[in-house]
PDB file of C-alpha atoms in Angstrom:
ATOM      1  CA  MET A   1     -24.767 -62.491 -70.237  1.00  0.00           C
ATOM      2  CA  ALA A   2     -28.095 -64.286 -70.134  1.00  0.00           C
ATOM      3  CA  ASP A   3     -27.135 -67.017 -67.594  1.00  0.00           C
ATOM      4  CA  LYS A   4     -30.433 -66.899 -65.843  1.00  0.00           C
ATOM      5  CA  GLU A   5     -31.651 -70.388 -64.927  1.00  0.00           C
ATOM      6  CA  PRO A   6     -35.137 -71.412 -66.118  1.00  0.00           C
ATOM      7  CA  LYS A   7     -37.760 -71.415 -63.442  1.00  0.00           C
ATOM      8  CA  GLY A   8     -38.202 -74.733 -61.742  1.00  0.00           C
ATOM      9  CA  ARG A   9     -34.719 -76.010 -62.508  1.00  0.00           C
ATOM     10  CA  MET A  10     -33.440 -77.823 -59.378  1.00  0.00           C
ATOM     11  CA  PHE A  11     -29.611 -77.622 -60.208  1.00  0.00           C
ATOM     12  CA  SER A  12     -27.672 -75.099 -61.966  1.00  0.00           C
ATOM     13  CA  ARG A  13     -26.659 -75.536 -65.683  1.00  0.00           C
ATOM     14  CA  ARG A  14     -23.273 -76.856 -66.589  1.00  0.00           C
ATOM     15  CA  ARG A  15     -23.501 -75.070 -69.845  1.00  0.00           C
ATOM     16  CA  ARG A  16     -24.152 -71.382 -70.330  1.00  0.00           C
ATOM     17  CA  ALA A  17     -27.806 -70.393 -71.098  1.00  0.00           C
ATOM     18  CA  ASN A  18     -28.801 -69.957 -74.761  1.00  0.00           C
ATOM     19  CA  VAL A  19     -28.880 -66.245 -76.005  1.00  0.00           C
ATOM     20  CA  GLU A  20     -31.263 -64.947 -78.575  1.00  0.00           C
ATOM     21  CA  GLY A  21     -29.629 -65.207 -82.105  1.00  0.00           C
ATOM     22  CA  GLY A  22     -27.060 -67.693 -80.747  1.00  0.00           C
ATOM     23  CA  ARG A  23     -23.414 -67.107 -80.378  1.00  0.00           C
ATOM     24  CA  GLN A  24     -21.643 -66.062 -83.563  1.00  0.00           C
ATOM     25  CA  ARG A  25     -17.975 -66.254 -82.543  1.00  0.00           C
ATOM     26  CA  LYS A  26     -15.803 -69.205 -81.694  1.00  0.00           C
ATOM     27  CA  HIS A  27     -12.370 -69.213 -80.116  1.00  0.00           C
ATOM     28  CA  GLU A  28     -10.118 -72.331 -80.192  1.00  0.00           C
ATOM     29  CA  VAL A  29      -7.525 -72.755 -77.467  1.00  0.00           C
ATOM     30  CA  TRP A  30      -4.700 -75.368 -77.410  1.00  0.00           C
ATOM     31  CA  VAL A  31      -3.640 -76.534 -74.068  1.00  0.00           C
ATOM     32  CA  SER A  32      -1.056 -79.044 -72.894  1.00  0.00           C
ATOM     33  CA  ASP A  33      -2.179 -82.163 -70.924  1.00  0.00           C
ATOM     34  CA  VAL A  34      -1.189 -80.664 -67.741  1.00  0.00           C
ATOM     35  CA  GLU A  35      -3.211 -77.430 -68.450  1.00  0.00           C
ATOM     36  CA  GLU A  36      -6.093 -79.584 -69.510  1.00  0.00           C
ATOM     37  CA  GLY A  37      -6.037 -81.361 -66.141  1.00  0.00           C
ATOM     38  CA  VAL A  38      -6.038 -78.076 -64.258  1.00  0.00           C
ATOM     39  CA  LEU A  39      -8.938 -76.704 -66.365  1.00  0.00           C
ATOM     40  CA  GLN A  40     -10.893 -79.933 -65.939  1.00  0.00           C
ATOM     41  CA  ARG A  41     -10.297 -79.718 -62.177  1.00  0.00           C
ATOM     42  CA  LEU A  42     -11.267 -76.168 -61.827  1.00  0.00           C
ATOM     43  CA  ALA A  43     -14.297 -76.470 -63.966  1.00  0.00           C
ATOM     44  CA  SER A  44     -15.461 -79.621 -62.255  1.00  0.00           C
ATOM     45  CA  ALA A  45     -15.149 -77.841 -58.770  1.00  0.00           C
ATOM     46  CA  GLN A  46     -17.549 -75.162 -60.006  1.00  0.00           C
ATOM     47  CA  HIS A  47     -19.758 -77.782 -61.599  1.00  0.00           C
ATOM     48  CA  VAL A  48     -19.387 -76.226 -65.189  1.00  0.00           C
ATOM     49  CA  THR A  49     -17.984 -77.160 -68.495  1.00  0.00           C
ATOM     50  CA  VAL A  50     -14.392 -76.119 -69.367  1.00  0.00           C
ATOM     51  CA  PRO A  51     -15.628 -73.613 -72.078  1.00  0.00           C
ATOM     52  CA  ARG A  52     -18.010 -72.061 -69.645  1.00  0.00           C
ATOM     53  CA  PHE A  53     -15.293 -71.840 -66.999  1.00  0.00           C
ATOM     54  CA  LEU A  54     -12.963 -70.192 -69.551  1.00  0.00           C
ATOM     55  CA  VAL A  55     -15.528 -67.625 -70.628  1.00  0.00           C
ATOM     56  CA  GLU A  56     -16.695 -66.707 -67.220  1.00  0.00           C
ATOM     57  CA  ALA A  57     -13.062 -66.513 -65.808  1.00  0.00           C
ATOM     58  CA  ALA A  58     -11.933 -64.268 -68.816  1.00  0.00           C
ATOM     59  CA  LEU A  59     -15.008 -62.024 -68.587  1.00  0.00           C
ATOM     60  CA  SER A  60     -14.952 -61.747 -64.821  1.00  0.00           C
ATOM     61  CA  SER A  61     -11.350 -60.675 -64.733  1.00  0.00           C
ATOM     62  CA  GLU A  62     -12.196 -57.401 -66.366  1.00  0.00           C
ATOM     63  CA  ALA A  63     -13.597 -56.155 -62.984  1.00  0.00           C
ATOM     64  CA  ARG A  64     -10.573 -57.437 -61.010  1.00  0.00           C
ATOM     65  CA  GLU A  65      -7.136 -55.894 -60.673  1.00  0.00           C
ATOM     66  CA  THR A  66      -4.081 -57.181 -62.590  1.00  0.00           C
ATOM     67  CA  PRO A  67      -1.380 -59.123 -60.748  1.00  0.00           C
ATOM     68  CA  THR A  68       0.829 -56.059 -60.969  1.00  0.00           C
ATOM     69  CA  GLN A  69      -1.821 -53.846 -59.595  1.00  0.00           C
ATOM     70  CA  ARG A  70      -2.431 -56.222 -56.735  1.00  0.00           C
ATOM     71  CA  ARG A  71       1.350 -56.500 -56.028  1.00  0.00           C
ATOM     72  CA  GLU A  72       1.499 -52.577 -55.906  1.00  0.00           C
ATOM     73  CA  MET A  73      -1.500 -52.513 -53.479  1.00  0.00           C
ATOM     74  CA  MET A  74       0.125 -55.194 -51.298  1.00  0.00           C
ATOM     75  CA  VAL A  75       3.416 -53.067 -51.170  1.00  0.00           C
ATOM     76  CA  GLU A  76       1.427 -50.097 -50.143  1.00  0.00           C
ATOM     77  CA  LEU A  77      -0.474 -51.873 -47.470  1.00  0.00           C
ATOM     78  CA  ILE A  78       2.761 -53.274 -46.081  1.00  0.00           C
ATOM     79  CA  ARG A  79       4.221 -49.779 -45.970  1.00  0.00           C
ATOM     80  CA  LEU A  80       0.969 -48.492 -44.137  1.00  0.00           C
ATOM     81  CA  HIS A  81       1.162 -51.503 -41.814  1.00  0.00           C
ATOM     82  CA  ARG A  82       4.755 -50.534 -40.879  1.00  0.00           C
ATOM     83  CA  THR A  83       3.698 -46.951 -40.243  1.00  0.00           C
ATOM     84  CA  LEU A  84       0.767 -47.779 -38.147  1.00  0.00           C
ATOM     85  CA  GLY A  85       3.070 -50.127 -36.017  1.00  0.00           C
ATOM     86  CA  ALA A  86       5.526 -47.267 -35.388  1.00  0.00           C
ATOM     87  CA  MET A  87       2.699 -44.945 -34.515  1.00  0.00           C
ATOM     88  CA  ALA A  88       1.018 -47.425 -32.214  1.00  0.00           C
ATOM     89  CA  ASN A  89       4.281 -47.613 -30.354  1.00  0.00           C
ATOM     90  CA  ASN A  90       4.256 -43.860 -30.022  1.00  0.00           C
ATOM     91  CA  VAL A  91       0.607 -43.835 -28.707  1.00  0.00           C
ATOM     92  CA  ASN A  92       1.429 -46.578 -26.210  1.00  0.00           C
ATOM     93  CA  GLN A  93       4.420 -44.438 -24.877  1.00  0.00           C
ATOM     94  CA  MET A  94       2.148 -41.426 -24.667  1.00  0.00           C
ATOM     95  CA  ALA A  95      -0.505 -43.520 -22.816  1.00  0.00           C
ATOM     96  CA  LYS A  96       2.031 -44.919 -20.448  1.00  0.00           C
ATOM     97  CA  ALA A  97       3.402 -41.417 -19.626  1.00  0.00           C
ATOM     98  CA  THR A  98      -0.172 -40.106 -19.101  1.00  0.00           C
ATOM     99  CA  ASN A  99      -1.048 -43.152 -16.792  1.00  0.00           C
ATOM    100  CA  ALA A 100       2.190 -42.428 -14.775  1.00  0.00           C
ATOM    101  CA  GLY A 101       0.727 -38.922 -13.987  1.00  0.00           C
ATOM    102  CA  SER A 102       2.164 -36.769 -16.749  1.00  0.00           C
ATOM    103  CA  ASP A 103       0.138 -34.331 -18.639  1.00  0.00           C
ATOM    104  CA  LEU A 104      -1.482 -35.403 -21.883  1.00  0.00           C
ATOM    105  CA  PRO A 105       1.314 -35.063 -24.557  1.00  0.00           C
ATOM    106  CA  ALA A 106       0.796 -32.248 -26.903  1.00  0.00           C
ATOM    107  CA  GLU A 107       1.690 -34.389 -29.914  1.00  0.00           C
ATOM    108  CA  LEU A 108      -1.204 -36.805 -29.103  1.00  0.00           C
ATOM    109  CA  HIS A 109      -3.802 -34.897 -31.156  1.00  0.00           C
ATOM    110  CA  SER A 110      -1.552 -34.792 -34.218  1.00  0.00           C
ATOM    111  CA  THR A 111      -0.624 -38.493 -33.892  1.00  0.00           C
ATOM    112  CA  VAL A 112      -4.251 -39.574 -33.644  1.00  0.00           C
ATOM    113  CA  SER A 113      -5.070 -37.295 -36.617  1.00  0.00           C
ATOM    114  CA  ARG A 114      -2.375 -39.039 -38.660  1.00  0.00           C
ATOM    115  CA  LEU A 115      -3.608 -42.478 -37.608  1.00  0.00           C
ATOM    116  CA  ARG A 116      -6.982 -41.568 -38.992  1.00  0.00           C
ATOM    117  CA  GLU A 117      -5.314 -40.540 -42.232  1.00  0.00           C
ATOM    118  CA  ILE A 118      -3.472 -43.676 -42.550  1.00  0.00           C
ATOM    119  CA  ALA A 119      -6.597 -45.629 -41.766  1.00  0.00           C
ATOM    120  CA  GLU A 120      -8.410 -43.809 -44.537  1.00  0.00           C
ATOM    121  CA  GLN A 121      -5.430 -44.782 -46.944  1.00  0.00           C
ATOM    122  CA  VAL A 122      -5.744 -48.384 -45.901  1.00  0.00           C
ATOM    123  CA  ASP A 123      -9.461 -48.109 -46.737  1.00  0.00           C
ATOM    124  CA  GLY A 124      -8.703 -46.562 -50.191  1.00  0.00           C
ATOM    125  CA  VAL A 125      -6.204 -49.288 -51.039  1.00  0.00           C
ATOM    126  CA  LEU A 126      -8.767 -52.101 -49.984  1.00  0.00           C
ATOM    127  CA  ASP A 127     -11.445 -50.326 -52.001  1.00  0.00           C
ATOM    128  CA  GLY A 128      -9.136 -50.326 -54.959  1.00  0.00           C
ATOM    129  CA  MET A 129      -8.704 -54.123 -54.596  1.00  0.00           C
ATOM    130  CA  HIS A 130     -12.391 -54.705 -54.545  1.00  0.00           C
ATOM    131  CA  SER A 131     -13.518 -52.308 -57.248  1.00  0.00           C
TER     132      SER A 131
END
């Protein structure tokens, strides 16, 4: 979109910038009084008109996840969080045994390796939420 502000303009535009050739398509949307109030409040908070708010919100949503995708990612993060909690407990037990004079537990290396894998999975889920 060509929403660049003209040079020297102190404040941002409420309306979208003009585009060469004009805009050839129009969409009409009917809303209830309650919906209108919400739209007015949201647009006002961003210092834009309702039409600009609607267009920008709709077009920006293309890059975001759907509510279903977001819910799936949250379920995966909760699962990974629980796994990390259980593994942290295991590491604490190994550290306590080592501090009490025992040898380094053999499973420590595999546990730490698994912790790294889970951390990478968390990064993957978070990357998916922001891509």
